């Protein structure tokens, strides 16, 4: 019923009643949405800086299936926020990508007929005040300004000159000057160029502007329906600006994807969704830190096998949890501290600095809080038993522990034969490969490309892939880290969506790169398929959205994780406070 109502109102205006309540927030309108408003109204718009939420009366809320709608005044005016003043306004839906966003078509602002008359037949006797000629958000005369771009007839411009008298007082007096009307037109169209990010338009001809104007007004304001992907939403999953606090992974045994919250901060932010698991039937949520089970938190890594979940925590612990299908909760079966052998002669507490988990073996770097020394351990993933342990100084004798930091790597494939990690010492970066029994380590110098990079390993090579400033960068090494195979390869993703990075996965044959783009009237996420030589095979749009607010970290779309599961690609996103996931048919 609600979907029918929204669809019925999608392309026609209608009246609604409600209150712009005092405790409702207003939002600063994004440039992308401003452009869409321009096109939707055929340029007959004064674009406001703010949009306001309207609380609908119950009958209207039931009719259109929304309790509140976000309203933009096409006359550029702000609304008086009042809990008692009932508003009756005529609205039109702005975009099919936002069900609750509407244009207020009530009370259109009259155009300046005197200025229109001057633009049609400019003469030296026409006198206009400078501050009346330009309005940075009034675009209703865009076509009229374009029409006079090749007209060199002059009008009289009245300005105000500020004067400082000898006695220290200030005053002002009017000044008059003759200026060609096309010079005014260039200045007025400067604001249009800024709105649409057209670059340098000072030398554009009338024909160029007309071509742009006709083209932009014929742009489609509704995005086409995507046929190959479906989007699902878990509403209000995130608190505040938190979005990178979950670890994601795939369970090949049970064919599910798991998101596990690390709980590094206030656990109240994560209540009700500390573990989310998806399979072919949908999503289910549970908490591992709860009233009856509070001993496990600050998770650094996990491995899922069917109903069993194995985790390593920063406070130097390993735990096994089992999923109870009746209560839909993960319960701790066993938990133990990671203990270093007595032969290493350590005292005091240790803390995990880095983790790499696999189906059979897991690895961790421990830092001793007293000595500040680092230790490498190999563990049995399924039992938590420490199989091997060694001082990192023994494996890497040239490393200065006092200036050593570890680089966070994402593992796009399981590392088959040891521990792969990144380190930084002063300004130098290295990849390190340590074998399973910690008897040997191989180190090779690289660059800052490894920071937050994703690594893919097969029998012949190690690929390190990173996103930076709209570029995908790849650098490859042989599997033993004896030498670099090639230098960084670049793929330029133009029109990137602000500072948001892409994400990448590997399906066993090809890479899939997901990257967000900001287009003039809406934004998209595209999936690129790359072969193993990193050449593009195909691309498709898998998600579309409208930037309603000026982008800040809290309201931007963030890419979290991507993987292939049962012949579909899954992409996970933070959208405002919602967790969304997109399933794309292969």
Coordinates of C-alpha atoms in Angstrom, one line a residue:
X1 CA 0.0 0.0 0.0
X2 CA 2.8 2.4 0.9
X3 CA 4.8 1.7 -2.2
X4 CA 1.6 2.3 -4.3
X5 CA 1.0 5.6 -2.7
X6 CA 4.6 6.8 -3.2
X7 CA 4.6 5.7 -6.8
X8 CA 1.3 7.5 -7.5
X9 CA 2.7 10.8 -6.4
X10 CA 6.1 10.3 -8.0
X11 CA 5.6 12.5 -11.1
X12 CA 2.8 14.9 -10.1
X13 CA 2.3 17.7 -7.6
X14 CA -0.1 17.5 -4.7
X15 CA -1.1 19.3 -1.5
X16 CA 0.1 18.3 2.0
X17 CA -0.5 19.7 5.4
X18 CA 1.9 19.7 8.4
X19 CA 4.2 21.5 10.8
X20 CA 7.8 22.7 10.4
X21 CA 8.4 21.8 14.1
X22 CA 10.8 23.7 16.2
X23 CA 12.7 20.7 17.4
X24 CA 13.2 19.4 13.9
X25 CA 16.6 19.9 12.3
X26 CA 17.2 21.6 8.9
X27 CA 19.8 20.4 6.5
X28 CA 22.3 22.3 4.3
X29 CA 21.4 21.5 0.8
X30 CA 24.1 19.8 -1.3
X31 CA 25.3 21.1 -4.7
X32 CA 24.3 17.9 -6.4
X33 CA 20.7 18.3 -5.1
X34 CA 20.7 22.0 -6.1
X35 CA 21.6 21.0 -9.7
X36 CA 18.8 18.5 -9.7
X37 CA 16.4 21.2 -8.4
X38 CA 17.5 23.5 -11.2
X39 CA 16.8 20.8 -13.9
X40 CA 13.5 19.6 -12.3
X41 CA 12.1 23.2 -12.3
X42 CA 13.5 24.0 -15.8
X43 CA 15.7 26.6 -14.1
X44 CA 12.8 28.6 -12.7
X45 CA 14.1 28.4 -9.2
X46 CA 15.6 30.4 -6.4
X47 CA 17.7 27.8 -4.6
X48 CA 17.7 27.9 -0.8
X49 CA 20.6 27.1 1.4
X50 CA 18.5 24.9 3.7
X51 CA 15.8 22.3 3.5
X52 CA 13.3 21.6 6.3
X53 CA 11.5 18.6 7.6
X54 CA 7.7 18.8 7.6
X55 CA 5.8 16.7 10.1
X56 CA 2.6 15.7 8.2
X57 CA -0.8 15.6 9.7
X58 CA -2.0 11.9 10.3
X59 CA -4.3 11.7 7.3
X60 CA -1.6 12.9 4.8
X61 CA 1.0 10.7 6.5
X62 CA -1.2 7.7 5.9
X63 CA -2.0 8.7 2.4
X64 CA 1.6 8.9 1.2
X65 CA 3.2 6.5 3.6
X66 CA 5.6 8.9 5.3
X67 CA 5.4 10.6 8.7
X68 CA 7.9 13.4 7.7
X69 CA 9.1 14.7 4.4
X70 CA 12.0 16.9 3.6
X71 CA 10.9 20.1 1.8
X72 CA 12.9 22.5 -0.4
X73 CA 11.3 25.9 -1.1
X74 CA 11.6 26.8 -4.8
X75 CA 11.3 30.5 -4.0
X76 CA 14.5 30.4 -2.0
X77 CA 12.9 31.3 1.3
X78 CA 13.4 29.8 4.7
X79 CA 10.5 28.4 6.7
X80 CA 9.3 29.6 10.1
X81 CA 9.6 26.7 12.4
X82 CA 6.6 26.5 14.6
X83 CA 4.8 23.7 16.5
X84 CA 1.4 25.4 16.1
X85 CA 1.5 27.0 12.6
X86 CA -0.2 24.6 10.2
X87 CA 1.3 24.7 6.7
X88 CA -0.5 23.8 3.5
X89 CA 1.9 23.5 0.6
X90 CA 2.0 22.1 -2.9
X91 CA 4.9 19.7 -3.4
X92 CA 6.5 17.7 -6.1
X93 CA 8.9 14.8 -5.6
X94 CA 12.5 15.7 -6.5
X95 CA 14.0 12.3 -7.3
X96 CA 13.1 8.7 -7.5
X97 CA 16.2 8.0 -5.4
X98 CA 14.8 9.8 -2.3
X99 CA 11.2 9.0 -1.4
X100 CA 10.9 11.7 1.3
X101 CA 12.4 14.7 -0.6
X102 CA 10.0 17.2 -2.2
X103 CA 10.0 20.6 -3.8
X104 CA 7.6 23.2 -2.5
X105 CA 5.9 24.9 -5.5
X106 CA 3.7 27.2 -3.4
X107 CA 4.2 31.0 -3.4
X108 CA 6.4 31.3 -6.5
X109 CA 8.6 34.4 -6.3
X110 CA 7.7 37.0 -9.0
X111 CA 10.4 37.7 -11.5
X112 CA 11.9 41.2 -11.8
X113 CA 10.0 42.5 -14.8
X114 CA 12.0 45.7 -15.0
X115 CA 15.2 43.7 -15.4
X116 CA 13.6 41.4 -18.0
X117 CA 12.6 44.5 -20.0
X118 CA 16.1 45.9 -19.8
X119 CA 17.6 42.6 -21.0
X120 CA 15.3 42.6 -24.0
X121 CA 16.1 46.1 -25.1
X122 CA 19.1 47.6 -23.2
X123 CA 19.7 51.3 -23.4
X124 CA 22.1 53.8 -21.8
X125 CA 19.1 55.5 -20.1
X126 CA 18.3 52.2 -18.2
X127 CA 19.8 52.5 -14.7
X128 CA 20.1 49.5 -12.5
X129 CA 21.6 49.1 -9.1
X130 CA 24.5 46.8 -8.8
X131 CA 23.1 44.7 -5.9
X132 CA 19.9 44.0 -7.8
X133 CA 21.7 42.5 -10.8
X134 CA 23.2 39.5 -9.2
X135 CA 21.9 36.9 -6.8
X136 CA 24.1 33.9 -6.2
X137 CA 21.1 31.6 -5.8
X138 CA 18.5 33.1 -8.2
X139 CA 18.6 31.3 -11.5
X140 CA 15.3 32.3 -13.0
X141 CA 16.8 34.5 -15.6
X142 CA 19.6 32.2 -16.8
X143 CA 18.2 32.0 -20.3
X144 CA 17.7 35.7 -20.5
X145 CA 21.4 36.3 -19.5
X146 CA 22.5 33.8 -22.2
X147 CA 20.5 35.6 -24.8
X148 CA 22.4 38.9 -24.3
X149 CA 25.9 37.4 -24.3
X150 CA 26.7 38.9 -27.7
X151 CA 24.9 42.2 -27.1
X152 CA 27.4 45.0 -26.5
X153 CA 24.8 47.8 -25.8
X154 CA 25.5 49.6 -22.5
X155 CA 23.3 50.4 -19.6
X156 CA 24.0 52.7 -16.6
X157 CA 25.1 51.0 -13.5
X158 CA 24.5 52.6 -10.2
X159 CA 27.0 51.7 -7.5
X160 CA 27.8 53.1 -4.0
X161 CA 31.2 54.6 -3.2
X162 CA 32.2 54.7 0.5
X163 CA 33.9 57.9 1.5
X164 CA 36.1 58.7 4.6
X165 CA 36.1 62.5 5.3
X166 CA 39.0 64.5 6.8
X167 CA 37.2 64.8 10.1
X168 CA 37.2 61.0 10.5
X169 CA 33.5 60.4 9.7
X170 CA 32.3 58.1 6.9
X171 CA 29.7 58.5 4.2
X172 CA 28.7 57.3 0.8
X173 CA 27.6 58.6 -2.5
X174 CA 26.2 57.0 -5.7
X175 CA 28.4 56.6 -8.7
X176 CA 27.3 55.9 -12.3
X177 CA 29.1 54.1 -15.1
X178 CA 28.2 52.8 -18.6
X179 CA 28.8 49.0 -18.9
X180 CA 28.0 46.7 -21.8
X181 CA 25.1 44.4 -21.0
X182 CA 27.1 41.3 -22.0
X183 CA 29.6 42.0 -19.3
X184 CA 26.8 41.8 -16.7
X185 CA 25.7 38.6 -18.4
X186 CA 29.1 37.0 -18.0
X187 CA 29.1 37.9 -14.3
X188 CA 25.6 36.5 -13.7
X189 CA 26.4 33.3 -15.5
X190 CA 29.5 32.9 -13.4
X191 CA 27.1 31.7 -10.6
X192 CA 25.6 29.1 -12.9
X193 CA 29.0 27.9 -13.9
X194 CA 29.9 27.5 -10.2
X195 CA 26.7 25.5 -9.5
X196 CA 27.5 23.0 -12.3
X197 CA 31.3 23.0 -11.9
X198 CA 31.7 24.1 -15.5
X199 CA 35.2 25.4 -15.0
X200 CA 36.4 28.5 -16.9
X201 CA 33.4 29.8 -18.9
X202 CA 34.5 33.5 -19.2
X203 CA 35.2 33.0 -22.9
X204 CA 32.2 30.9 -23.7
X205 CA 30.1 32.1 -26.6
X206 CA 26.3 32.5 -26.7
X207 CA 26.2 29.3 -28.8
X208 CA 28.2 27.4 -26.3
X209 CA 26.0 28.5 -23.4
X210 CA 22.8 27.7 -25.3
X211 CA 24.1 24.3 -26.2
X212 CA 24.8 23.6 -22.5
X213 CA 21.5 25.1 -21.4
X214 CA 19.4 22.9 -23.7
X215 CA 21.4 19.8 -22.8
X216 CA 21.2 20.3 -19.1
X217 CA 17.4 21.0 -19.1
X218 CA 16.9 17.7 -21.1
X219 CA 18.8 15.7 -18.5
X220 CA 16.8 12.9 -16.9
X221 CA 15.9 13.7 -13.3
X222 CA 15.0 10.1 -12.4
X223 CA 17.7 7.4 -12.4
X224 CA 17.0 4.3 -14.4
X225 CA 16.0 1.2 -12.4
X226 CA 18.9 -1.2 -11.9
X227 CA 18.0 -4.7 -13.2
X228 CA 21.0 -6.6 -12.0
X229 CA 21.2 -5.6 -8.3
X230 CA 18.9 -5.5 -5.3
X231 CA 19.4 -3.3 -2.2
X232 CA 18.4 -4.2 1.4
X233 CA 18.5 -2.0 4.5
X234 CA 19.1 -2.5 8.2
X235 CA 17.9 0.9 9.5
X236 CA 19.6 2.8 12.3
X237 CA 22.4 0.3 12.6
X238 CA 25.1 2.8 13.4
X239 CA 25.5 5.4 16.1
X240 CA 27.0 8.8 15.5
X241 CA 29.9 8.7 13.1
X242 CA 30.9 5.1 13.8
X243 CA 31.2 3.0 10.7
X244 CA 34.6 1.3 10.6
X245 CA 34.2 -0.7 13.8
X246 CA 33.2 -4.0 12.3
X247 CA 35.3 -6.9 10.9
X248 CA 33.8 -8.6 7.9
X249 CA 34.5 -12.1 6.6
X250 CA 33.0 -15.0 4.7
X251 CA 32.3 -18.5 5.9
X252 CA 32.6 -20.9 3.0
X253 CA 31.4 -23.9 5.1
X254 CA 28.0 -22.4 5.9
X255 CA 27.8 -20.1 3.0
X256 CA 27.4 -16.9 5.0
X257 CA 28.9 -13.5 5.5
X258 CA 29.6 -12.2 9.0
X259 CA 30.1 -8.7 10.4
X260 CA 31.5 -8.7 13.9
X261 CA 31.8 -5.4 15.8
X262 CA 35.2 -4.9 17.4
X263 CA 33.7 -3.1 20.5
X264 CA 36.6 -0.7 20.9
X265 CA 34.4 2.0 22.3
X266 CA 31.1 2.4 24.1
X267 CA 29.3 -1.0 23.9
X268 CA 25.9 0.8 24.0
X269 CA 26.5 1.9 20.4
X270 CA 26.5 -1.7 19.3
X271 CA 23.7 -3.2 21.3
X272 CA 21.5 -5.5 19.2
X273 CA 23.9 -5.9 16.3
X274 CA 27.3 -6.9 17.5
X275 CA 27.2 -9.9 15.2
X276 CA 25.3 -9.8 12.0
X277 CA 25.2 -12.8 9.7
X278 CA 23.8 -13.0 6.2
X279 CA 22.9 -16.1 4.1
X280 CA 20.5 -16.9 1.3
X281 CA 17.6 -16.5 3.7
X282 CA 18.5 -13.0 4.9
X283 CA 20.1 -11.4 7.9
X284 CA 20.1 -12.2 11.6
X285 CA 21.6 -10.2 14.5
X286 CA 22.9 -11.1 17.9
X287 CA 25.2 -9.8 20.7
X288 CA 28.2 -11.6 22.1
X289 CA 28.8 -8.9 24.8
X290 CA 25.6 -8.9 26.8
X291 CA 24.3 -9.1 30.4
X292 CA 25.1 -12.8 30.8
X293 CA 28.3 -12.7 28.8
X294 CA 30.6 -9.7 29.4
X295 CA 34.0 -11.2 29.4
X296 CA 34.8 -10.8 25.7
X297 CA 35.4 -7.5 23.8
X298 CA 37.9 -5.6 21.8
X299 CA 38.1 -8.1 18.9
X300 CA 41.0 -8.0 16.5
X301 CA 40.2 -10.9 14.2
X302 CA 37.8 -13.8 13.7
X303 CA 37.3 -17.0 11.7
X304 CA 33.9 -18.6 11.2
X305 CA 33.3 -22.3 10.5
X306 CA 29.7 -23.3 10.4
X307 CA 28.1 -22.6 13.8
X308 CA 31.6 -22.0 15.4
X309 CA 33.2 -18.6 15.7
X310 CA 36.9 -18.3 16.7
X311 CA 38.2 -14.9 17.7
X312 CA 41.4 -13.2 18.9
X313 CA 41.1 -10.2 21.1
X314 CA 43.4 -7.3 21.7
X315 CA 43.6 -8.1 25.4
X316 CA 45.6 -11.2 24.5
X317 CA 42.8 -13.7 24.4
X318 CA 41.4 -16.4 22.2
X319 CA 37.8 -17.6 22.3
X320 CA 35.5 -20.1 20.7
X321 CA 31.8 -19.2 20.4
X322 CA 29.0 -21.4 19.1
X323 CA 25.7 -20.3 17.6
X324 CA 22.5 -21.4 19.2
X325 CA 19.8 -21.5 16.6
X326 CA 17.0 -21.5 19.2
X327 CA 18.1 -18.3 21.0
X328 CA 19.9 -16.9 17.9
X329 CA 22.9 -16.0 20.1
X330 CA 26.6 -16.8 20.0
X331 CA 27.7 -18.3 23.4
X332 CA 31.3 -18.6 24.6
X333 CA 32.3 -22.3 24.7
X334 CA 36.0 -21.8 25.7
X335 CA 38.2 -18.8 26.3
X336 CA 41.9 -18.6 27.2
X337 CA 44.8 -16.2 27.4
X338 CA 47.6 -16.5 24.8
X339 CA 50.6 -17.6 26.9
X340 CA 54.1 -17.3 25.8
X341 CA 56.5 -20.2 26.5
X342 CA 58.7 -19.8 29.6
X343 CA 61.8 -20.1 27.4
X344 CA 61.1 -16.5 26.2
X345 CA 61.5 -15.3 29.8
X346 CA 58.8 -12.6 29.7
X347 CA 57.0 -11.1 32.6
X348 CA 54.0 -8.8 32.8
X349 CA 51.1 -8.5 30.4
X350 CA 51.1 -8.8 26.7
X351 CA 48.7 -7.1 24.2
X352 CA 47.9 -8.0 20.6
X353 CA 49.2 -5.6 18.0
X354 CA 48.4 -7.4 14.8
X355 CA 46.4 -10.5 13.8
X356 CA 46.1 -12.7 10.7
X357 CA 43.5 -15.6 11.0
X358 CA 43.1 -18.6 8.8
X359 CA 41.0 -21.8 8.8
X360 CA 43.7 -23.9 10.5
X361 CA 46.4 -21.5 11.7
X362 CA 46.4 -18.0 13.0
X363 CA 49.2 -15.5 13.7
X364 CA 49.6 -12.6 16.1
X365 CA 52.1 -10.0 17.1
X366 CA 52.2 -9.5 20.9
X367 CA 53.7 -6.5 22.6
X368 CA 54.9 -6.8 26.2
X369 CA 53.8 -3.9 28.2
X370 CA 56.9 -3.9 30.5
X371 CA 59.7 -4.5 28.1
X372 CA 58.0 -3.0 25.0
X373 CA 59.4 -6.0 23.1
X374 CA 57.4 -7.7 20.3
X375 CA 56.7 -11.5 19.9
X376 CA 55.4 -13.5 17.0
X377 CA 53.1 -16.5 17.7
X378 CA 51.5 -19.2 15.6
X379 CA 48.3 -20.6 17.0
X380 CA 45.9 -23.4 16.2
X381 CA 42.8 -21.5 15.1
X382 CA 40.4 -24.1 16.5
X383 CA 42.0 -24.6 19.9
X384 CA 43.9 -21.5 20.7
X385 CA 47.0 -23.5 21.4
X386 CA 50.3 -21.6 20.9
X387 CA 52.3 -23.8 18.5
X388 CA 55.3 -21.6 18.0
X389 CA 56.5 -18.3 19.5
X390 CA 59.6 -16.2 18.9
X391 CA 60.9 -12.7 19.6
X392 CA 60.5 -10.5 16.5
X393 CA 64.1 -9.4 17.0
X394 CA 65.3 -12.9 16.3
X395 CA 63.4 -13.0 13.0
X396 CA 64.2 -9.5 12.0
X397 CA 67.5 -8.6 13.7
X398 CA 67.9 -5.3 11.8
X399 CA 64.6 -3.9 13.1
X400 CA 64.7 -1.3 15.8
X401 CA 61.7 -2.2 18.1
X402 CA 61.6 1.3 19.6
X403 CA 60.7 2.8 16.2
X404 CA 58.6 -0.1 14.9
X405 CA 55.0 0.2 13.9
X406 CA 52.7 -2.2 12.1
X407 CA 50.8 -1.5 9.0
X408 CA 47.1 -2.6 8.8
X409 CA 46.5 -4.9 5.9
X410 CA 43.3 -6.4 4.7
X411 CA 43.5 -10.0 3.5
X412 CA 41.6 -10.5 0.2
X413 CA 42.6 -14.2 0.1
X414 CA 43.8 -16.6 2.9
X415 CA 47.6 -16.6 3.2
X416 CA 48.5 -20.2 2.4
X417 CA 51.8 -20.8 4.1
X418 CA 52.7 -18.3 6.8
X419 CA 52.3 -14.8 8.3
X420 CA 52.2 -11.8 5.9
X421 CA 52.5 -8.4 7.5
X422 CA 53.5 -4.9 6.8
X423 CA 55.9 -2.8 9.0
X424 CA 57.0 0.8 9.1
X425 CA 60.3 2.0 10.5
X426 CA 60.8 5.8 10.4
X427 CA 59.8 6.6 6.8
X428 CA 60.5 3.1 5.3
X429 CA 57.9 0.5 4.6
X430 CA 58.4 -3.3 4.3
X431 CA 56.4 -6.4 3.6
X432 CA 57.4 -9.3 5.8
X433 CA 56.7 -13.1 5.2
X434 CA 57.2 -15.4 8.2
X435 CA 56.8 -19.2 7.7
X436 CA 54.5 -21.3 9.8
X437 CA 57.0 -22.6 12.4
X438 CA 58.7 -19.1 12.7
X439 CA 62.0 -20.5 11.6
X440 CA 62.6 -17.9 8.8
X441 CA 61.4 -14.5 7.7
X442 CA 61.7 -12.7 4.4
X443 CA 61.6 -8.9 4.2
X444 CA 61.4 -6.6 1.2
X445 CA 61.2 -2.9 1.0
X446 CA 58.1 -1.3 -0.5
X447 CA 56.3 2.0 -0.1
X448 CA 53.3 3.6 1.7
X449 CA 51.1 1.8 -0.8
X450 CA 50.8 -1.0 1.7
X451 CA 49.0 1.2 4.3
X452 CA 45.3 0.0 4.5
X453 CA 45.9 -2.1 1.4
X454 CA 44.3 -5.4 0.4
X455 CA 46.7 -8.3 -0.3
X456 CA 45.9 -11.2 -2.6
X457 CA 48.2 -14.2 -2.6
X458 CA 48.5 -17.2 -4.8
X459 CA 51.2 -19.8 -5.5
X460 CA 53.3 -17.4 -7.7
X461 CA 52.8 -13.9 -6.5
X462 CA 51.6 -11.4 -3.9
X463 CA 49.5 -8.5 -5.1
X464 CA 49.1 -5.4 -3.0
X465 CA 46.2 -3.2 -4.0
X466 CA 45.3 0.2 -2.6
X467 CA 43.0 3.1 -3.4
X468 CA 44.2 6.7 -3.1
X469 CA 42.8 9.9 -4.4
X470 CA 40.6 8.3 -7.0
X471 CA 43.3 5.9 -8.2
X472 CA 43.6 2.1 -7.8
X473 CA 47.2 1.2 -7.3
X474 CA 48.8 -2.3 -7.5
X475 CA 52.2 -3.5 -6.9
X476 CA 53.2 -7.2 -7.1
X477 CA 56.0 -9.4 -5.6
X478 CA 56.9 -13.0 -6.2
X479 CA 55.3 -15.4 -3.6
X480 CA 58.6 -15.7 -1.6
X481 CA 59.1 -11.9 -1.5
X482 CA 62.5 -12.2 -3.2
X483 CA 61.9 -9.5 -5.7
X484 CA 59.2 -7.1 -7.0
X485 CA 57.5 -8.3 -10.2
X486 CA 56.3 -4.9 -11.4
X487 CA 55.9 -1.3 -10.3
X488 CA 52.6 0.2 -9.2
X489 CA 50.0 0.0 -11.9
X490 CA 47.4 2.8 -11.9
X491 CA 43.8 2.9 -12.8
X492 CA 42.2 6.3 -12.7
X493 CA 38.6 6.5 -11.4
X494 CA 37.5 10.0 -12.5
X495 CA 34.7 11.9 -10.8
X496 CA 35.3 10.1 -7.5
X497 CA 32.8 10.5 -4.7
X498 CA 34.7 12.9 -2.4
X499 CA 37.3 11.2 -0.3
X500 CA 35.7 7.8 -0.1
X501 CA 37.9 4.9 -1.2
X502 CA 36.8 1.9 -3.2
X503 CA 36.9 -1.7 -2.1
X504 CA 38.0 -4.9 -4.0
X505 CA 37.4 -8.6 -3.9
X506 CA 38.6 -11.6 -5.9
X507 CA 36.3 -14.4 -7.1
X508 CA 39.1 -16.9 -8.0
X509 CA 39.3 -15.8 -11.6
X510 CA 38.9 -12.0 -11.7
X511 CA 39.0 -9.0 -9.4
X512 CA 35.9 -7.0 -8.7
X513 CA 36.4 -3.3 -7.9
X514 CA 33.6 -1.2 -6.4
X515 CA 34.1 2.5 -6.6
X516 CA 31.7 5.5 -5.9
X517 CA 31.3 8.3 -8.3
X518 CA 29.7 11.7 -8.0
X519 CA 27.8 12.6 -11.2
X520 CA 26.1 16.0 -11.8
X521 CA 22.6 15.0 -10.7
X522 CA 23.1 11.9 -8.6
X523 CA 25.9 9.5 -7.5
X524 CA 26.5 5.8 -8.3
X525 CA 28.7 2.9 -7.2
X526 CA 30.1 0.9 -10.1
X527 CA 31.5 -2.6 -10.2
X528 CA 34.5 -3.0 -12.4
X529 CA 35.6 -6.5 -13.4
X530 CA 39.4 -6.7 -13.9
X531 CA 41.4 -9.7 -15.1
X532 CA 44.5 -10.9 -13.4
X533 CA 46.6 -8.4 -15.5
X534 CA 44.3 -5.7 -14.1
X535 CA 42.8 -4.9 -17.4
X536 CA 39.1 -3.8 -17.4
X537 CA 36.7 -6.5 -18.7
X538 CA 33.4 -4.9 -18.0
X539 CA 31.7 -2.4 -15.7
X540 CA 28.1 -1.9 -14.4
X541 CA 26.3 0.4 -12.1
X542 CA 25.1 -1.5 -9.0
X543 CA 23.9 1.3 -6.7
X544 CA 22.5 4.8 -7.1
X545 CA 22.0 7.6 -4.5
X546 CA 21.4 11.3 -4.2
X547 CA 23.6 13.5 -2.1
X548 CA 20.9 15.5 -0.2
X549 CA 23.1 17.2 2.4
X550 CA 26.5 18.8 2.0
X551 CA 28.7 15.7 2.5
X552 CA 30.4 15.2 5.8
X553 CA 31.6 12.0 7.3
X554 CA 28.4 11.3 9.1
X555 CA 26.1 11.5 6.1
X556 CA 28.3 10.2 3.3
X557 CA 28.0 6.8 1.8
X558 CA 30.9 4.6 3.0
X559 CA 32.0 1.3 1.3
X560 CA 32.6 -1.3 4.0
X561 CA 33.2 -4.7 2.4
X562 CA 32.6 -6.8 -0.7
X563 CA 32.7 -10.5 -1.4
X564 CA 31.2 -13.2 -3.6
X565 CA 28.8 -15.7 -2.1
X566 CA 26.8 -18.3 -3.9
X567 CA 27.1 -16.8 -7.4
X568 CA 26.2 -13.3 -6.2
X569 CA 28.5 -10.4 -5.3
X570 CA 27.7 -8.7 -2.0
X571 CA 28.5 -5.1 -1.3
X572 CA 28.1 -3.5 2.2
X573 CA 27.6 0.2 2.8
X574 CA 27.0 2.7 5.5
X575 CA 24.4 5.2 4.4
X576 CA 23.8 7.7 7.1
X577 CA 22.9 5.6 10.1
X578 CA 21.7 2.7 8.0
X579 CA 23.6 -0.4 7.0
X580 CA 22.7 -1.3 3.5
X581 CA 23.8 -4.3 1.4
X582 CA 23.6 -4.8 -2.3
X583 CA 23.3 -8.2 -4.0
X584 CA 24.5 -8.3 -7.6
X585 CA 23.8 -11.2 -9.9
X586 CA 26.9 -12.7 -11.4

